[in-house]
PDB file of C-alpha atoms in Angstrom:
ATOM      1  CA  UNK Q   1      95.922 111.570 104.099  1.00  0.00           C
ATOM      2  CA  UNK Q   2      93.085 109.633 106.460  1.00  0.00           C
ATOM      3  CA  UNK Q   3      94.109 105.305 105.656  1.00  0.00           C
ATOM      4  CA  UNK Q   4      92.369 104.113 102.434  1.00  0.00           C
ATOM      5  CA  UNK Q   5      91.008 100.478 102.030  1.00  0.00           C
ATOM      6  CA  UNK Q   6      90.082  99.299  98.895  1.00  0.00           C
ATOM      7  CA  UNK Q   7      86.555  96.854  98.224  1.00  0.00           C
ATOM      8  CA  UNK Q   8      85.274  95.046  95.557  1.00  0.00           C
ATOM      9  CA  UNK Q   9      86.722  96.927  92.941  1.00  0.00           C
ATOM     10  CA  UNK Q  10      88.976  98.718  94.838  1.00  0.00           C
ATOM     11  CA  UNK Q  11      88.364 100.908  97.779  1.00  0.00           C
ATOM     12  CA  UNK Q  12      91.044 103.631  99.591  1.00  0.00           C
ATOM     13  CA  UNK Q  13      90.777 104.854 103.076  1.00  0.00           C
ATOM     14  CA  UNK Q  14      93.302 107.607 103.728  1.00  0.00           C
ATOM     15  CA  UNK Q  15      95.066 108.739 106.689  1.00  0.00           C
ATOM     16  CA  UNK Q  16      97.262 111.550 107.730  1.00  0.00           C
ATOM     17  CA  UNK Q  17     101.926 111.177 107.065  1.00  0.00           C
ATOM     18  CA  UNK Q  18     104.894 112.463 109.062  1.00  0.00           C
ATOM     19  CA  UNK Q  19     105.915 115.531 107.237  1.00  0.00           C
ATOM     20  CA  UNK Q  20     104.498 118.893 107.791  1.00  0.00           C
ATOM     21  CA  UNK Q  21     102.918 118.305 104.062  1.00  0.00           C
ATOM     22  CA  UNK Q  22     101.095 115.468 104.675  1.00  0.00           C
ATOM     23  CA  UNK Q  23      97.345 115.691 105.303  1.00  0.00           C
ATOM     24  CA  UNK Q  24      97.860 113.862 108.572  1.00  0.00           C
ATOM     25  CA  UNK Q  25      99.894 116.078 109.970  1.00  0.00           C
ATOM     26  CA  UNK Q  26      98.218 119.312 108.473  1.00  0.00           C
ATOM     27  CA  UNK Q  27      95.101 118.360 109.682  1.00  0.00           C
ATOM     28  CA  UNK Q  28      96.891 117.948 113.447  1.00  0.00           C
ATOM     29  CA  UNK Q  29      98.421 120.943 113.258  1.00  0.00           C
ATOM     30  CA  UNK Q  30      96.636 123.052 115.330  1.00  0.00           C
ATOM     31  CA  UNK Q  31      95.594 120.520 117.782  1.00  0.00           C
ATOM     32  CA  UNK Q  32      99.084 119.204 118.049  1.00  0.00           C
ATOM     33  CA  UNK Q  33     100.011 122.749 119.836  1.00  0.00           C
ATOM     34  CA  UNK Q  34      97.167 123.069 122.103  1.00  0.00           C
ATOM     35  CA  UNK Q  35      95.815 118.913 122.862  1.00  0.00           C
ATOM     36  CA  UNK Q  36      96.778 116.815 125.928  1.00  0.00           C
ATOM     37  CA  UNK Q  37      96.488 113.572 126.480  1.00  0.00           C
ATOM     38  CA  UNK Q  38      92.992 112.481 128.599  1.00  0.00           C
ATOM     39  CA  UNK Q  39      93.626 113.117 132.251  1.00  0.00           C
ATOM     40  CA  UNK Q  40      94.591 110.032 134.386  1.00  0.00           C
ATOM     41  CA  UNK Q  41      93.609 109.445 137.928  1.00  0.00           C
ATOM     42  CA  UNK Q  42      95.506 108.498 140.218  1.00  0.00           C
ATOM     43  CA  UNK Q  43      93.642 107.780 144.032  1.00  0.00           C
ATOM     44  CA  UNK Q  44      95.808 108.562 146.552  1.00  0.00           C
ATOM     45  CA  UNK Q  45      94.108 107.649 150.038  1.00  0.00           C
ATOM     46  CA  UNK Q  46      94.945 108.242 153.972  1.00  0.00           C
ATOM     47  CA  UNK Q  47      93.269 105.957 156.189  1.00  0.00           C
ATOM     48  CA  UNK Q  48      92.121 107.302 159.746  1.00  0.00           C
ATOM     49  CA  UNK Q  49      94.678 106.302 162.536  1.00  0.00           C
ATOM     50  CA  UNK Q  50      91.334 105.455 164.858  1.00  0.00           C
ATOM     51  CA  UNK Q  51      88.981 102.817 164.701  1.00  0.00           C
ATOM     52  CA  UNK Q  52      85.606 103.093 165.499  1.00  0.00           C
ATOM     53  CA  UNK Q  53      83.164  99.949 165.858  1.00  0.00           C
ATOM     54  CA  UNK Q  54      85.224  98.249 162.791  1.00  0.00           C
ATOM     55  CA  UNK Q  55      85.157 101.380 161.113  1.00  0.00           C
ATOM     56  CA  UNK Q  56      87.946 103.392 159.613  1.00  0.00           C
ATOM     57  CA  UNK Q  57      88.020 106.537 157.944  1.00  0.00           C
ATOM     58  CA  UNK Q  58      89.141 107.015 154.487  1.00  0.00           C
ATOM     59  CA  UNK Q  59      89.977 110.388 152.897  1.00  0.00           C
ATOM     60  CA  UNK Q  60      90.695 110.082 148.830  1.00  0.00           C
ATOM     61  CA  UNK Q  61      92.263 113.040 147.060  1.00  0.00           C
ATOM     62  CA  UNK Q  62      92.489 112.841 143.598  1.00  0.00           C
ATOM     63  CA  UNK Q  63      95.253 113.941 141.526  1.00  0.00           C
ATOM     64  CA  UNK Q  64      94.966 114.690 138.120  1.00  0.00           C
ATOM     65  CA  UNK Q  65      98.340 114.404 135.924  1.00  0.00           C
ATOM     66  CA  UNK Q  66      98.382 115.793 132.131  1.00  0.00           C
ATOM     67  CA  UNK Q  67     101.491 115.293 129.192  1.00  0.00           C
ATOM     68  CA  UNK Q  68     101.366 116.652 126.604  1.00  0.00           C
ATOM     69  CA  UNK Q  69     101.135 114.926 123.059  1.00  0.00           C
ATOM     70  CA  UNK Q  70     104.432 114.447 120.892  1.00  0.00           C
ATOM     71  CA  UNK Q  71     104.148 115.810 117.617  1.00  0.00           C
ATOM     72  CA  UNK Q  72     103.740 113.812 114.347  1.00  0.00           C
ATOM     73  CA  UNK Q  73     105.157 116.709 112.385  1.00  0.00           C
ATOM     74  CA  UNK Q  74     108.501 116.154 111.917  1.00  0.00           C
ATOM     75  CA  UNK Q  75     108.863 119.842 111.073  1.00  0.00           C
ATOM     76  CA  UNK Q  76     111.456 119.370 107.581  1.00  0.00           C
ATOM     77  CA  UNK Q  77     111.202 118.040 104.420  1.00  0.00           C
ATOM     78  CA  UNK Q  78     113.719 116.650 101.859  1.00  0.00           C
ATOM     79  CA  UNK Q  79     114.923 120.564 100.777  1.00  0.00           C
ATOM     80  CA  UNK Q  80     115.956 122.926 103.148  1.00  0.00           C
ATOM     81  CA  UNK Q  81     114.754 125.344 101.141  1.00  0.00           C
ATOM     82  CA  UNK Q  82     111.362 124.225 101.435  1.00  0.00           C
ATOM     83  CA  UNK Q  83     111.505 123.829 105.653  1.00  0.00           C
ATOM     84  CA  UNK Q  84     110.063 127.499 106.034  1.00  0.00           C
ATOM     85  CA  UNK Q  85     106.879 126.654 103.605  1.00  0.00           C
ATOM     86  CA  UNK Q  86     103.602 126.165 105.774  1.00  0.00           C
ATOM     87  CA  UNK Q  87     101.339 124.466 103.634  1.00  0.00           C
ATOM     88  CA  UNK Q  88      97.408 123.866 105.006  1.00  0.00           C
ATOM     89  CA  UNK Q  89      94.385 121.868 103.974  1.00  0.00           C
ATOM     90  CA  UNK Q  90      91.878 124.387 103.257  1.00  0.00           C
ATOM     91  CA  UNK Q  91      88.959 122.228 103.876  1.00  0.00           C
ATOM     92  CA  UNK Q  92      89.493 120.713 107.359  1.00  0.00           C
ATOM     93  CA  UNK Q  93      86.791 120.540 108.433  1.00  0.00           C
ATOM     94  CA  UNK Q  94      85.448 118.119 105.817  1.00  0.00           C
ATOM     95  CA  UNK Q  95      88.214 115.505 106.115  1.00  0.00           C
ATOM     96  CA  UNK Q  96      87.913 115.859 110.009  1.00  0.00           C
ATOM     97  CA  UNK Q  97      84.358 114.152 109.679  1.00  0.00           C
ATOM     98  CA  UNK Q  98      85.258 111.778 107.497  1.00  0.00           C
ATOM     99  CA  UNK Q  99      88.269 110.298 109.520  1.00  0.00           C
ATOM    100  CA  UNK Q 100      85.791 109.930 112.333  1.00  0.00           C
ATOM    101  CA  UNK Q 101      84.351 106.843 110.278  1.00  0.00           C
ATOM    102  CA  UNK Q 102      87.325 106.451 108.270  1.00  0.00           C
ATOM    103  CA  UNK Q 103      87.790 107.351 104.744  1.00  0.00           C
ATOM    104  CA  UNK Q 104      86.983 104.515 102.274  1.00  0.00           C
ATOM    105  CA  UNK Q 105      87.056 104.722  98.206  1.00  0.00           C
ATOM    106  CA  UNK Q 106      86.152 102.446  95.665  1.00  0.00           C
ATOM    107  CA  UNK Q 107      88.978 102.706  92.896  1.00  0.00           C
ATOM    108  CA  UNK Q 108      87.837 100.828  89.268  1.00  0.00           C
ATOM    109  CA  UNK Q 109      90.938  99.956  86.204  1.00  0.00           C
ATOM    110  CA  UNK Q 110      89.091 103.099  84.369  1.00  0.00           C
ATOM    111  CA  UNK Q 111      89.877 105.541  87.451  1.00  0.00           C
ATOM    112  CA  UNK Q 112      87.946 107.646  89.717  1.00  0.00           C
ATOM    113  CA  UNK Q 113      88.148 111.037  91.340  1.00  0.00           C
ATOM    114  CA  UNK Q 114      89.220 111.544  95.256  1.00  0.00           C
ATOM    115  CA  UNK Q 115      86.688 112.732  97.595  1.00  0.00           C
ATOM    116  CA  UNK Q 116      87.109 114.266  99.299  1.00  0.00           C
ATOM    117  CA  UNK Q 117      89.169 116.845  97.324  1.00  0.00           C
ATOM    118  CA  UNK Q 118      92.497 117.591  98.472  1.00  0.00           C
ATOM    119  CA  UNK Q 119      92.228 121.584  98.398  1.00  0.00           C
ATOM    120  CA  UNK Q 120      95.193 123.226 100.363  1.00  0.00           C
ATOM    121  CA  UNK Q 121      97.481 126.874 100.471  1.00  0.00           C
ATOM    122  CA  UNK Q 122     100.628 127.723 100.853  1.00  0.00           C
ATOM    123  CA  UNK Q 123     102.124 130.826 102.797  1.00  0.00           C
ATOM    124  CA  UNK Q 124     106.115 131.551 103.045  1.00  0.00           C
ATOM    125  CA  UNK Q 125     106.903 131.584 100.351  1.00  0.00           C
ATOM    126  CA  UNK Q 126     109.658 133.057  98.157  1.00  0.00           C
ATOM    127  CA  UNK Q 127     108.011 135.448  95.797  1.00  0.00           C
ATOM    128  CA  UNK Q 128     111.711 137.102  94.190  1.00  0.00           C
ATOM    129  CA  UNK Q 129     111.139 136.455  90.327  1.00  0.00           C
ATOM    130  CA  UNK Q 130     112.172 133.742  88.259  1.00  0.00           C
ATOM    131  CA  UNK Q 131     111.768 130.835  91.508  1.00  0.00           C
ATOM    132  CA  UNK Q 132     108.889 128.848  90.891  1.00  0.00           C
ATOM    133  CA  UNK Q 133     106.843 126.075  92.662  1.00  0.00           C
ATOM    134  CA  UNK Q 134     105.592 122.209  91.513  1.00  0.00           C
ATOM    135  CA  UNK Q 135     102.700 121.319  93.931  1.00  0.00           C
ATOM    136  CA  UNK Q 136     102.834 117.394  94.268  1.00  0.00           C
ATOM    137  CA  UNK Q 137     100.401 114.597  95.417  1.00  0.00           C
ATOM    138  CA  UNK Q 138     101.983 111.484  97.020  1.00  0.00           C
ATOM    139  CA  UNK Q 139      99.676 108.788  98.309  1.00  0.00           C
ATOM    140  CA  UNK Q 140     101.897 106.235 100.016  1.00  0.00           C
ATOM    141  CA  UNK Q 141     101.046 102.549 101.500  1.00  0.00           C
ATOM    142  CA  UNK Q 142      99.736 103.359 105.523  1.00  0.00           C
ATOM    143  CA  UNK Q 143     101.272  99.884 106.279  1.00  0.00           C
ATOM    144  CA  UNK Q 144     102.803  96.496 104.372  1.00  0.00           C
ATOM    145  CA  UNK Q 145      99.385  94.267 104.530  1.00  0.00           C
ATOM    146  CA  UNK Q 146      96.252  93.445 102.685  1.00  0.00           C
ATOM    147  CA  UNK Q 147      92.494  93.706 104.241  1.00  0.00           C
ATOM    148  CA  UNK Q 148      89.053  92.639 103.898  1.00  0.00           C
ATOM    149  CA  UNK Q 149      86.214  93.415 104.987  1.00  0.00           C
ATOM    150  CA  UNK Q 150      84.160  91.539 107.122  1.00  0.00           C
ATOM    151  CA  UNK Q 151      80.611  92.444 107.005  1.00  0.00           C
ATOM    152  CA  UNK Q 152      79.351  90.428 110.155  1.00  0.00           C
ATOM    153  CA  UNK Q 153      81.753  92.572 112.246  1.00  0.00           C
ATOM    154  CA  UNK Q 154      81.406  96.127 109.902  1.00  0.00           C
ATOM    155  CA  UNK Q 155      85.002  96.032 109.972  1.00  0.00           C
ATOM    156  CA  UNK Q 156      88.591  95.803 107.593  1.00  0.00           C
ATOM    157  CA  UNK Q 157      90.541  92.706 108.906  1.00  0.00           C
ATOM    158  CA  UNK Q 158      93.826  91.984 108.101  1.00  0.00           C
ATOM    159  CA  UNK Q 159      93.853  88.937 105.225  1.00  0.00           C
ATOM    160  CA  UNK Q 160      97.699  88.856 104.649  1.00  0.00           C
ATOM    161  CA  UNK Q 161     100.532  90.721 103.653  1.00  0.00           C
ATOM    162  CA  UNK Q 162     100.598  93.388 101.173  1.00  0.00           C
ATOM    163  CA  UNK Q 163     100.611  92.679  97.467  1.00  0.00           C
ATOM    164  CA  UNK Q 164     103.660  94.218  95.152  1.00  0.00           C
ATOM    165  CA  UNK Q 165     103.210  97.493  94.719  1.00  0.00           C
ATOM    166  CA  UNK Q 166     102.353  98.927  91.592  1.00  0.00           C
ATOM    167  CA  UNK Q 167     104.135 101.737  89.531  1.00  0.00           C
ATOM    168  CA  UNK Q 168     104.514 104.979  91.771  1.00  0.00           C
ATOM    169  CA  UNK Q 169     103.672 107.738  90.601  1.00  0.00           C
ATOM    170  CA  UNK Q 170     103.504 111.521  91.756  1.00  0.00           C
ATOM    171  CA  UNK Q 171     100.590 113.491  90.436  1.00  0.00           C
ATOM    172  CA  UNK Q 172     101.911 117.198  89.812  1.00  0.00           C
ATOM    173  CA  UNK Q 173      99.019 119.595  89.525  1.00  0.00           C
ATOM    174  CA  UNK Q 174      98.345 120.205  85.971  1.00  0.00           C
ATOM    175  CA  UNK Q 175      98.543 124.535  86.483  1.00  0.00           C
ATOM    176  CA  UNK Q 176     101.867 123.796  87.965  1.00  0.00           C
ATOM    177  CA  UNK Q 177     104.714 125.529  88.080  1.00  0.00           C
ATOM    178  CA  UNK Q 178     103.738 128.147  90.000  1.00  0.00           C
ATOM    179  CA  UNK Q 179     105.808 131.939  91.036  1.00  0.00           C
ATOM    180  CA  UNK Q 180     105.382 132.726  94.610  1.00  0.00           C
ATOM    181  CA  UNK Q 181     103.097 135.487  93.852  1.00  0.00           C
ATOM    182  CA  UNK Q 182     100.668 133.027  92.823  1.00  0.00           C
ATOM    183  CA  UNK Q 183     101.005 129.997  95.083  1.00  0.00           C
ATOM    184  CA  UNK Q 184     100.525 132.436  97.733  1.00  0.00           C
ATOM    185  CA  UNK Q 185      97.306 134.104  96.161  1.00  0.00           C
ATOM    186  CA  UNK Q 186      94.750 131.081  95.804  1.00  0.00           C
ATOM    187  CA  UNK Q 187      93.995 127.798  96.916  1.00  0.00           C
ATOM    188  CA  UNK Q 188      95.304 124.659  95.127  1.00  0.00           C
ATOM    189  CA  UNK Q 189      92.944 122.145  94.426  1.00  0.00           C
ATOM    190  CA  UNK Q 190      93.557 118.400  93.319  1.00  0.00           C
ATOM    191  CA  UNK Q 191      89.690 118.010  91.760  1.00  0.00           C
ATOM    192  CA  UNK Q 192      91.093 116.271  89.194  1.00  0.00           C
ATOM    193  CA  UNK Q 193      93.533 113.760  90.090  1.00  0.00           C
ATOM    194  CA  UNK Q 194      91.772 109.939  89.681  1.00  0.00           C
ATOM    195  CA  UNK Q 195      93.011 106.728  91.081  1.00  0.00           C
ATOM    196  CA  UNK Q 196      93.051 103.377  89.430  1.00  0.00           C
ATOM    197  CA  UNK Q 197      94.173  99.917  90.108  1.00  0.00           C
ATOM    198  CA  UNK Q 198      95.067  99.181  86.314  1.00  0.00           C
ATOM    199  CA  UNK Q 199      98.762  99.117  86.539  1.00  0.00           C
ATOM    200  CA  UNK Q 200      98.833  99.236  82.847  1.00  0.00           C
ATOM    201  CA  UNK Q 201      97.213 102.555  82.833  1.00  0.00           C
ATOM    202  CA  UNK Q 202      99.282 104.909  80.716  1.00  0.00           C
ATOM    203  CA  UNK Q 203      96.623 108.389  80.991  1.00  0.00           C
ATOM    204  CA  UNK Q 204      98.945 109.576  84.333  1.00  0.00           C
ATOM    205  CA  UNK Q 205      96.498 108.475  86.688  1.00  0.00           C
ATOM    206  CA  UNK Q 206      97.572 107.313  90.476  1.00  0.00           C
ATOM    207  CA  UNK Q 207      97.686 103.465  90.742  1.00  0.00           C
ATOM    208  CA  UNK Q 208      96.745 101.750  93.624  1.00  0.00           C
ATOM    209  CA  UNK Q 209      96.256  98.500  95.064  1.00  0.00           C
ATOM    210  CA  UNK Q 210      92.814  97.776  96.063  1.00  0.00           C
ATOM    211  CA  UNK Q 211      92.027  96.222  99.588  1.00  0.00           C
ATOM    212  CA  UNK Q 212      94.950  98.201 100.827  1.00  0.00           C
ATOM    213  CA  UNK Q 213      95.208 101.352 103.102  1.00  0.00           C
ATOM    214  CA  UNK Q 214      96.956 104.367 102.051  1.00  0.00           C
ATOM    215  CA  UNK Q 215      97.914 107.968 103.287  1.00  0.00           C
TER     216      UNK Q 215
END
Protein backbone atom coordinates (compact mmCIF):
# COMPACT_ATOMS: atom_id res chain seq x y z
CA UNK A 1 0.00 0.00 0.00
CA UNK A 2 1.23 3.98 -0.18
CA UNK A 3 4.04 4.17 3.35
CA UNK A 4 2.05 4.84 6.58
CA UNK A 5 3.47 7.03 9.48
CA UNK A 6 1.93 7.02 12.60
CA UNK A 7 1.37 10.61 14.98
CA UNK A 8 0.33 11.29 18.22
CA UNK A 9 -1.70 8.44 18.69
CA UNK A 10 -0.62 6.63 15.97
CA UNK A 11 -0.60 7.57 12.37
CA UNK A 12 0.04 5.06 9.03
CA UNK A 13 1.17 6.23 5.70
CA UNK A 14 1.03 3.40 3.17
CA UNK A 15 2.91 2.63 0.17
CA UNK A 16 2.81 0.22 -2.66
CA UNK A 17 4.96 -3.96 -2.18
CA UNK A 18 6.77 -6.19 -4.67
CA UNK A 19 4.24 -8.75 -5.56
CA UNK A 20 1.71 -8.39 -8.22
CA UNK A 21 -0.89 -8.24 -5.06
CA UNK A 22 0.39 -5.52 -3.42
CA UNK A 23 -1.23 -2.10 -3.81
CA UNK A 24 2.11 -0.72 -4.90
CA UNK A 25 2.52 -2.66 -7.56
CA UNK A 26 -1.27 -2.81 -8.65
CA UNK A 27 -1.49 0.66 -8.68
CA UNK A 28 1.87 0.67 -11.18
CA UNK A 29 0.60 -1.69 -13.22
CA UNK A 30 -0.42 -0.03 -16.07
CA UNK A 31 2.13 2.62 -16.00
CA UNK A 32 4.85 0.11 -15.47
CA UNK A 33 4.08 -1.15 -19.27
CA UNK A 34 3.80 2.07 -20.96
CA UNK A 35 6.25 4.87 -18.53
CA UNK A 36 9.87 5.87 -19.31
CA UNK A 37 12.13 7.37 -17.43
CA UNK A 38 12.34 11.56 -17.99
CA UNK A 39 14.39 12.19 -21.08
CA UNK A 40 18.10 13.16 -20.51
CA UNK A 41 20.07 15.54 -22.58
CA UNK A 42 22.96 15.07 -23.66
CA UNK A 43 24.74 18.37 -25.78
CA UNK A 44 26.78 17.20 -28.25
CA UNK A 45 28.58 20.29 -30.01
CA UNK A 46 30.92 20.87 -33.29
CA UNK A 47 32.86 23.90 -33.18
CA UNK A 48 33.51 25.81 -36.60
CA UNK A 49 37.06 24.98 -38.04
CA UNK A 50 37.31 29.03 -38.93
CA UNK A 51 37.75 31.86 -36.84
CA UNK A 52 36.37 35.00 -37.42
CA UNK A 53 37.39 38.27 -35.35
CA UNK A 54 37.70 35.86 -32.08
CA UNK A 55 34.67 34.27 -33.06
CA UNK A 56 33.88 30.64 -33.55
CA UNK A 57 30.92 28.93 -34.55
CA UNK A 58 29.14 26.49 -32.48
CA UNK A 59 26.46 24.08 -33.74
CA UNK A 60 24.62 22.01 -30.65
CA UNK A 61 22.46 19.03 -31.54
CA UNK A 62 20.67 17.58 -28.94
CA UNK A 63 20.11 14.04 -28.37
CA UNK A 64 17.49 12.76 -26.45
CA UNK A 65 18.05 9.09 -24.86
CA UNK A 66 14.96 7.16 -23.12
CA UNK A 67 15.09 3.51 -20.85
CA UNK A 68 12.64 2.20 -19.94
CA UNK A 69 11.55 1.61 -16.18
CA UNK A 70 12.21 -1.92 -14.49
CA UNK A 71 9.28 -3.36 -13.08
CA UNK A 72 8.44 -3.61 -9.32
CA UNK A 73 6.13 -6.51 -10.02
CA UNK A 74 7.86 -9.41 -9.48
CA UNK A 75 5.18 -11.23 -11.47
CA UNK A 76 4.71 -14.66 -8.79
CA UNK A 77 3.59 -15.21 -5.59
CA UNK A 78 4.22 -17.92 -2.93
CA UNK A 79 1.67 -20.63 -4.95
CA UNK A 80 2.05 -21.38 -8.35
CA UNK A 81 -1.27 -21.88 -8.53
CA UNK A 82 -2.05 -18.47 -7.77
CA UNK A 83 0.75 -16.86 -10.52
CA UNK A 84 -2.10 -16.64 -13.27
CA UNK A 85 -4.55 -14.53 -10.77
CA UNK A 86 -4.59 -10.71 -11.80
CA UNK A 87 -5.87 -9.01 -8.96
CA UNK A 88 -6.62 -4.89 -9.30
CA UNK A 89 -7.44 -2.02 -7.00
CA UNK A 90 -10.71 -0.92 -8.10
CA UNK A 91 -10.41 2.54 -6.88
CA UNK A 92 -7.13 3.89 -8.34
CA UNK A 93 -7.72 6.69 -8.84
CA UNK A 94 -8.37 7.64 -5.21
CA UNK A 95 -5.15 6.19 -3.75
CA UNK A 96 -3.24 7.82 -6.77
CA UNK A 97 -4.10 11.33 -5.14
CA UNK A 98 -3.41 10.48 -1.98
CA UNK A 99 0.22 9.11 -2.56
CA UNK A 100 0.88 12.44 -4.18
CA UNK A 101 0.94 13.90 -0.48
CA UNK A 102 1.48 10.68 1.06
CA UNK A 103 -0.93 8.65 2.93
CA UNK A 104 -0.96 9.32 6.72
CA UNK A 105 -3.44 7.65 9.48
CA UNK A 106 -3.92 8.20 12.93
CA UNK A 107 -4.32 4.61 14.57
CA UNK A 108 -5.81 4.82 18.54
CA UNK A 109 -5.51 1.25 21.17
CA UNK A 110 -9.52 1.14 20.39
CA UNK A 111 -8.89 0.85 16.44
CA UNK A 112 -9.86 2.71 13.46
CA UNK A 113 -10.99 2.07 9.93
CA UNK A 114 -8.48 2.46 6.71
CA UNK A 115 -9.12 5.17 4.36
CA UNK A 116 -8.90 4.96 2.04
CA UNK A 117 -10.70 1.59 1.54
CA UNK A 118 -8.86 -1.10 0.02
CA UNK A 119 -11.60 -2.17 -2.70
CA UNK A 120 -10.03 -4.52 -5.41
CA UNK A 121 -11.18 -7.64 -8.16
CA UNK A 122 -9.94 -10.50 -9.20
CA UNK A 123 -10.05 -12.05 -12.83
CA UNK A 124 -8.40 -15.65 -13.74
CA UNK A 125 -9.61 -17.37 -11.88
CA UNK A 126 -10.49 -21.06 -11.49
CA UNK A 127 -14.22 -21.30 -11.38
CA UNK A 128 -14.39 -25.65 -11.59
CA UNK A 129 -16.53 -26.41 -8.34
CA UNK A 130 -15.49 -27.23 -5.03
CA UNK A 131 -11.92 -24.71 -5.31
CA UNK A 132 -12.43 -21.81 -3.32
CA UNK A 133 -10.62 -18.47 -2.54
CA UNK A 134 -9.43 -16.58 1.05
CA UNK A 135 -8.87 -12.87 0.10
CA UNK A 136 -6.09 -11.60 2.59
CA UNK A 137 -4.82 -8.16 3.85
CA UNK A 138 -1.10 -7.92 4.78
CA UNK A 139 0.24 -4.57 5.87
CA UNK A 140 3.98 -5.03 6.30
CA UNK A 141 6.79 -2.54 7.86
CA UNK A 142 7.99 -0.14 4.49
CA UNK A 143 11.42 -0.07 6.29
CA UNK A 144 13.23 -1.04 9.93
CA UNK A 145 13.06 2.70 11.56
CA UNK A 146 10.96 4.99 13.62
CA UNK A 147 9.85 8.75 12.54
CA UNK A 148 8.63 11.95 13.72
CA UNK A 149 7.37 14.58 12.56
CA UNK A 150 8.81 17.77 12.45
CA UNK A 151 6.41 20.52 12.10
CA UNK A 152 8.93 23.46 11.33
CA UNK A 153 9.97 21.48 8.20
CA UNK A 154 6.14 19.75 7.42
CA UNK A 155 8.02 16.69 7.24
CA UNK A 156 8.54 12.74 8.90
CA UNK A 157 12.26 12.54 10.01
CA UNK A 158 13.88 9.62 10.91
CA UNK A 159 14.16 9.48 15.08
CA UNK A 160 15.77 5.95 15.34
CA UNK A 161 15.39 2.51 14.59
CA UNK A 162 12.26 0.66 14.50
CA UNK A 163 10.54 -0.53 17.65
CA UNK A 164 9.70 -4.55 18.06
CA UNK A 165 7.13 -5.38 16.11
CA UNK A 166 3.95 -6.28 17.40
CA UNK A 167 1.82 -9.51 16.81
CA UNK A 168 1.24 -10.03 12.93
CA UNK A 169 -1.63 -10.63 11.89
CA UNK A 170 -3.47 -11.25 8.44
CA UNK A 171 -6.94 -9.86 8.17
CA UNK A 172 -9.04 -12.43 5.96
CA UNK A 173 -12.17 -10.80 4.66
CA UNK A 174 -14.98 -11.76 6.81
CA UNK A 175 -17.36 -13.13 3.41
CA UNK A 176 -14.37 -15.21 2.68
CA UNK A 177 -14.01 -18.19 1.24
CA UNK A 178 -15.05 -17.45 -1.91
CA UNK A 179 -15.85 -20.07 -5.41
CA UNK A 180 -14.47 -18.60 -8.49
CA UNK A 181 -17.81 -17.79 -9.74
CA UNK A 182 -18.04 -15.28 -7.16
CA UNK A 183 -14.60 -13.74 -6.68
CA UNK A 184 -14.85 -13.10 -10.25
CA UNK A 185 -18.43 -11.44 -10.11
CA UNK A 186 -17.96 -8.39 -7.60
CA UNK A 187 -15.58 -6.26 -6.07
CA UNK A 188 -13.97 -7.07 -2.67
CA UNK A 189 -13.93 -4.48 -0.29
CA UNK A 190 -11.88 -4.23 3.08
CA UNK A 191 -14.45 -1.35 4.68
CA UNK A 192 -14.15 -2.98 7.65
CA UNK A 193 -10.81 -3.95 8.62
CA UNK A 194 -9.47 -1.36 11.68
CA UNK A 195 -5.97 -0.87 12.84
CA UNK A 196 -4.77 -0.46 16.36
CA UNK A 197 -1.60 -0.06 18.22
CA UNK A 198 -2.91 -2.05 21.40
CA UNK A 199 -0.91 -5.15 21.08
CA UNK A 200 -3.12 -6.65 23.63
CA UNK A 201 -6.06 -6.31 21.42
CA UNK A 202 -7.79 -9.67 21.17
CA UNK A 203 -11.17 -8.37 18.70
CA UNK A 204 -8.83 -9.50 15.35
CA UNK A 205 -7.95 -6.12 14.57
CA UNK A 206 -4.45 -5.24 12.62
CA UNK A 207 -1.77 -4.01 15.10
CA UNK A 208 0.56 -1.55 14.29
CA UNK A 209 3.25 0.47 15.55
CA UNK A 210 2.60 4.06 15.53
CA UNK A 211 5.27 6.58 14.14
CA UNK A 212 6.18 3.89 11.71
CA UNK A 213 5.62 3.52 7.87
CA UNK A 214 3.93 0.63 6.43
CA UNK A 215 2.82 -0.88 2.98
Amino acid sequence: MPPMTTMAEGMVSARPRNTNFSIAAIMSENKEKDEVEDEEELEVGTEGMDEIADTSLEVEEKVFTKKERKSKLTGKTNCSDLDAVKCTLDNKDLWDKFCEFGTEMIITRTGRRMFPTVRCSFSNLDTEPGVKYLVLLDIVPCDNKRYRYAYHRSAWLVAGKADPAPPHRLYCHPDAPYSGEQLKKQVISFEKVKVTNNESDNTGQVILNSMHKFQ
